[in-house]
DNA sequence: AACTATGCTAACGTTAACGTCAACTAGGAG
DNA sequence: CTCCTAGTTGACGTTAACGTTAGCATAGTT
């Protein structure tokens, strides 16, 4: 597979409909890395790994998490914990995030129901054409 | 029922664990109203209606919506549309919000699965005690 | 009367998450 | 060589969503 394709910053930006500045900002705060920069031109290039990472960040944003929260979650994904206490810490962090997410899902389902109810109220009051 | 109970601003704030400033701010941007202010002391007082409204705002926030988006949704709830075109507009707004919410639910479920997978990976690598 | 608690307005301060702009560099196109 | 396109690094600007502080008023307590 052509899994070794690399992208320029503007390709990546266009791909997700964000600005290059946003990508640089994510690097600035340590959420993305740009290794393999051209040693002469200093231009950034991104692998499929970084592309996936960016995709995760944007998913998190759409779900209403802050960049800090997203960073913690991604660190969770990419951590390789040494020792039992480290593992326990990660597992309990995961558990608390899971509870938070499940709570959000429930609330969203309630909101959905609410909107559906109000919508139907209007639909049933429509004049037959 | 004692549905006619009213609350002071700090009671309401304590009730939802937010600041009084936040409540005043929501009023500032037109998301809450404080009718029935004491004509002499100018102190705000809130009815159960306003309490529910605030609750909806905070739910929206927890779900990652901006105050502007929340305002539009609440306006939807409280609108009393005149005429068919107004109704259609509201119904299509509701539909688009519903799709957005359903998309969010799906994404959250995927995120949940992802975290579960990673968590189990760690759990299975734990040493038996 | 003095004090304390609660609330008010007005206004400036703060943080996250970028937007924007200037000044520069390297790589082609003609 | 000249021009144009992409990209780079500062650095200052902006917006949402409040926090904080000052100065004042009112109501209840001692």
XYZ file of C-alpha atoms (C1' of nucleotides) in Angstrom:
318
model
C 0.000 0.000 0.000
C 1.016 3.582 -0.481
C 0.953 4.144 3.258
C 4.153 6.137 3.095
C 2.661 9.138 1.346
C 3.516 12.499 2.854
C 1.633 15.779 2.740
C 2.496 19.455 2.786
C 0.889 21.659 5.365
C -1.557 23.197 2.905
C -2.557 19.792 1.550
C -3.367 18.675 5.044
C -5.211 21.910 5.742
C -7.335 21.606 2.592
C -8.022 17.974 3.418
C -9.717 18.926 6.685
C -10.868 22.383 5.729
C -8.794 24.222 8.288
C -6.007 26.786 7.943
C -2.284 26.180 7.912
C -2.076 28.447 10.896
C -4.253 26.048 12.835
C -1.902 23.184 12.090
C 1.109 25.227 13.133
C -0.729 26.221 16.273
C -1.402 22.607 17.150
C 2.294 21.960 16.785
C 3.061 25.022 18.873
C 1.127 23.617 21.789
C 2.501 20.135 21.314
C -0.460 18.371 19.800
C 1.210 17.622 16.499
C 4.819 16.999 15.604
C 6.555 17.818 12.377
C 9.588 15.640 12.234
C 11.191 15.198 8.822
C 11.218 18.868 8.038
C 13.241 19.762 5.002
C 16.622 20.592 6.439
C 17.149 23.414 3.974
C 13.751 25.026 3.423
C 12.415 24.163 6.894
C 9.133 23.160 5.287
C 6.950 20.780 7.254
C 5.843 17.447 5.877
C 3.313 15.095 7.382
C 2.932 11.335 7.343
C -0.262 9.333 7.522
C 0.345 9.003 11.227
C 0.174 12.747 11.752
C -2.819 12.902 9.475
C -4.679 10.441 11.656
C -3.625 12.344 14.721
C -5.029 15.544 13.300
C -8.243 13.757 12.440
C -8.596 12.697 16.061
C -8.023 16.235 17.235
C -10.741 17.570 14.960
C -13.166 14.855 16.001
C -12.571 15.833 19.604
C -13.232 19.461 18.791
C -16.502 18.675 17.073
C -17.523 16.847 20.211
C -16.926 19.915 22.326
C -13.708 18.949 24.080
C -10.980 21.520 24.649
C -7.597 21.048 23.031
C -6.161 20.264 26.461
C -8.683 17.501 27.051
C -8.038 16.127 23.589
C -4.335 16.155 24.238
C -4.795 14.090 27.368
C -6.914 11.579 25.497
C -4.414 11.265 22.667
C -1.608 10.873 25.152
C -3.647 8.038 26.549
C -3.740 6.397 23.140
C -0.068 6.767 22.588
C 1.273 6.131 26.031
C 3.342 3.083 26.723
C 3.134 2.893 30.475
C 5.887 1.434 32.576
C 4.817 -0.305 35.738
C 1.544 -1.198 37.360
C 0.787 2.110 39.033
C 1.117 3.912 35.709
C -1.248 1.441 34.121
C -3.796 1.839 36.888
C -3.642 5.587 36.542
C -4.318 5.328 32.833
C -7.129 2.856 33.282
C -8.911 5.013 35.790
C -8.484 8.051 33.572
C -10.029 6.038 30.769
C -12.888 5.027 33.042
C -13.673 8.578 33.998
C -13.592 9.669 30.362
C -15.875 6.789 29.478
C -18.393 7.847 32.089
C -18.213 11.414 30.834
C -18.799 10.279 27.260
C -21.695 8.048 28.189
C -23.265 10.913 30.083
C -22.875 13.121 27.023
C -24.489 10.524 24.816
C -27.464 10.305 27.150
C -27.865 14.061 27.263
C -27.689 14.255 23.493
C -30.361 11.612 23.177
C -32.569 13.590 25.516
C -31.971 16.760 23.538
C -32.823 14.846 20.383
C -36.093 13.664 21.891
C -36.940 17.176 23.003
C -36.371 18.636 19.572
C -38.333 15.830 17.948
C -41.273 16.486 20.227
C -41.325 20.192 19.448
C -40.871 19.547 15.778
C -43.840 17.187 15.657
C -45.922 19.723 17.480
C -45.368 22.131 14.609
C -45.812 19.515 11.920
C -49.194 18.470 13.270
C -50.363 22.049 13.315
C -49.729 22.514 9.635
C -52.539 23.241 7.264
C -53.297 20.519 4.750
C -52.403 21.738 1.278
C -48.032 22.903 43.588
C -45.469 25.441 44.704
C -44.582 26.188 41.122
C -44.541 29.882 41.839
C -41.375 29.877 43.897
C -38.836 32.503 42.968
C -35.075 32.558 43.433
C -32.383 35.148 43.976
C -29.446 35.265 41.648
C -27.086 33.611 44.097
C -29.563 30.866 44.873
C -29.784 30.076 41.203
C -26.018 30.259 40.856
C -25.452 27.865 43.759
C -28.099 25.550 42.383
C -26.128 25.034 39.175
C -22.658 25.664 40.536
C -21.966 28.717 38.424
C -21.272 32.352 39.335
C -23.729 35.203 39.566
C -21.651 36.957 36.955
C -22.395 34.143 34.528
C -26.114 34.594 35.023
C -25.867 38.341 34.518
C -23.781 37.716 31.442
C -26.423 35.424 29.978
C -28.919 38.176 30.507
C -26.547 40.678 28.926
C -26.478 38.696 25.713
C -30.198 38.056 25.790
C -30.288 34.424 26.824
C -32.079 35.017 30.085
C -34.551 37.647 31.125
C -35.064 39.117 34.533
C -38.484 40.572 34.574
C -39.958 41.220 37.997
C -36.932 43.027 39.308
C -37.490 44.744 42.606
C -38.456 48.238 41.587
C -36.543 49.763 44.478
C -33.452 47.622 44.971
C -33.179 46.541 41.332
C -32.473 43.026 42.502
C -33.191 40.246 40.062
C -35.549 37.406 40.852
C -36.103 34.276 38.869
C -39.073 32.045 38.339
C -39.124 28.331 37.634
C -39.379 29.181 33.969
C -36.086 31.007 34.017
C -34.584 28.215 36.072
C -35.517 25.697 33.399
C -34.177 27.981 30.726
C -30.859 28.224 32.505
C -30.773 24.466 32.863
C -31.175 24.107 29.112
C -28.362 26.567 28.504
C -26.012 24.618 30.738
C -26.952 21.334 29.149
C -26.137 22.826 25.767
C -22.794 24.013 27.046
C -21.877 20.597 28.394
C -22.623 19.218 24.966
C -20.153 21.580 23.351
C -22.523 24.058 21.724
C -21.716 27.754 21.709
C -24.014 30.180 23.482
C -25.154 31.447 20.097
C -26.146 27.984 18.947
C -27.918 27.360 22.209
C -29.778 30.607 21.837
C -31.048 29.579 18.429
C -32.223 26.258 19.794
C -34.015 27.836 22.713
C -35.623 30.344 20.423
C -36.849 27.332 18.515
C -38.466 25.964 21.642
C -40.111 29.206 22.508
C -41.095 30.461 19.110
C -44.711 30.772 18.199
C -44.520 30.935 14.444
C -47.028 32.846 12.390
C -47.716 31.465 8.950
C -46.621 28.430 7.013
C -43.302 29.727 5.732
C -42.204 30.489 9.275
C -43.179 26.996 10.336
C -41.286 25.406 7.457
C -38.227 27.407 8.310
C -38.368 26.216 11.899
C -38.936 22.639 10.924
C -35.978 22.571 8.582
C -33.829 24.202 11.220
C -34.915 21.481 13.609
C -34.089 18.838 11.037
C -30.598 20.133 10.498
C -30.008 20.278 14.243
C -31.299 16.744 14.568
C -28.884 15.493 11.946
C -26.060 17.311 13.680
C -26.971 15.767 17.005
C -27.260 12.292 15.573
C -23.864 12.689 13.980
C -22.431 13.742 17.334
C -23.950 10.732 19.028
C -22.373 8.426 16.467
C -18.984 10.049 16.845
C -19.196 9.785 20.607
C -20.055 6.122 20.352
C -17.030 5.572 18.142
C -14.826 7.450 20.576
C -16.243 5.304 23.357
C -15.399 2.124 21.475
C -11.896 3.373 20.775
C -11.215 4.148 24.409
C -12.686 0.825 25.486
C -10.408 -1.022 23.099
C -7.310 0.741 24.372
C -8.350 0.302 27.959
C -8.799 -3.426 27.528
C -5.417 -3.658 25.898
C -3.902 -2.335 29.126
C -6.060 -4.408 31.398
C -5.076 -7.630 29.669
C -1.426 -6.777 30.026
C -1.669 -6.456 33.782
C 0.241 -8.780 36.038
C -1.873 -11.131 38.109
C -1.584 -10.201 41.767
C -25.618 54.200 64.631
C -22.328 50.903 62.914
C -21.577 46.714 60.721
C -22.355 42.878 57.542
C -24.314 40.449 53.734
C -26.190 40.603 49.222
C -26.868 42.799 45.088
C -26.195 46.424 41.346
C -23.640 48.756 37.353
C -19.614 49.898 34.796
C -15.421 48.782 33.188
C -11.135 46.633 32.664
C -8.641 41.872 32.710
C -8.032 37.011 31.170
C -7.682 32.647 28.492
C -8.261 29.576 24.515
C -7.956 29.175 19.813
C -6.868 30.861 16.303
C -6.549 35.254 12.376
C -3.650 38.492 10.233
C 0.343 40.773 8.718
C 5.241 41.812 7.910
C 9.618 40.387 6.454
C 12.150 36.628 4.748
C 13.612 32.231 1.948
C 13.624 28.566 -1.609
C 11.929 26.655 -5.863
C 10.307 26.668 -10.284
C 8.196 29.267 -14.880
C 9.200 32.128 -18.530
C 17.338 37.514 -14.062
C 12.617 38.445 -12.688
C 8.381 37.084 -11.070
C 5.263 34.089 -8.693
C 3.978 30.546 -5.437
C 4.470 28.129 -0.920
C 6.210 28.050 3.143
C 8.585 30.009 7.575
C 9.019 32.721 11.918
C 7.763 36.249 15.005
C 4.433 39.204 16.846
C 0.346 41.658 17.477
C -4.991 41.386 16.926
C -9.526 39.200 17.790
C -13.594 36.856 19.795
C -16.238 34.166 23.180
C -17.190 33.569 27.778
C -16.684 34.871 31.587
C -13.416 36.777 36.145
C -12.326 40.568 38.947
C -12.465 44.925 41.056
C -14.329 49.472 42.367
C -17.914 52.242 44.038
C -22.512 52.426 45.487
C -27.282 51.031 47.479
C -30.355 48.317 50.465
C -31.796 45.153 54.303
C -31.128 42.928 58.344
C -28.223 42.433 62.858
C -26.146 44.024 67.078
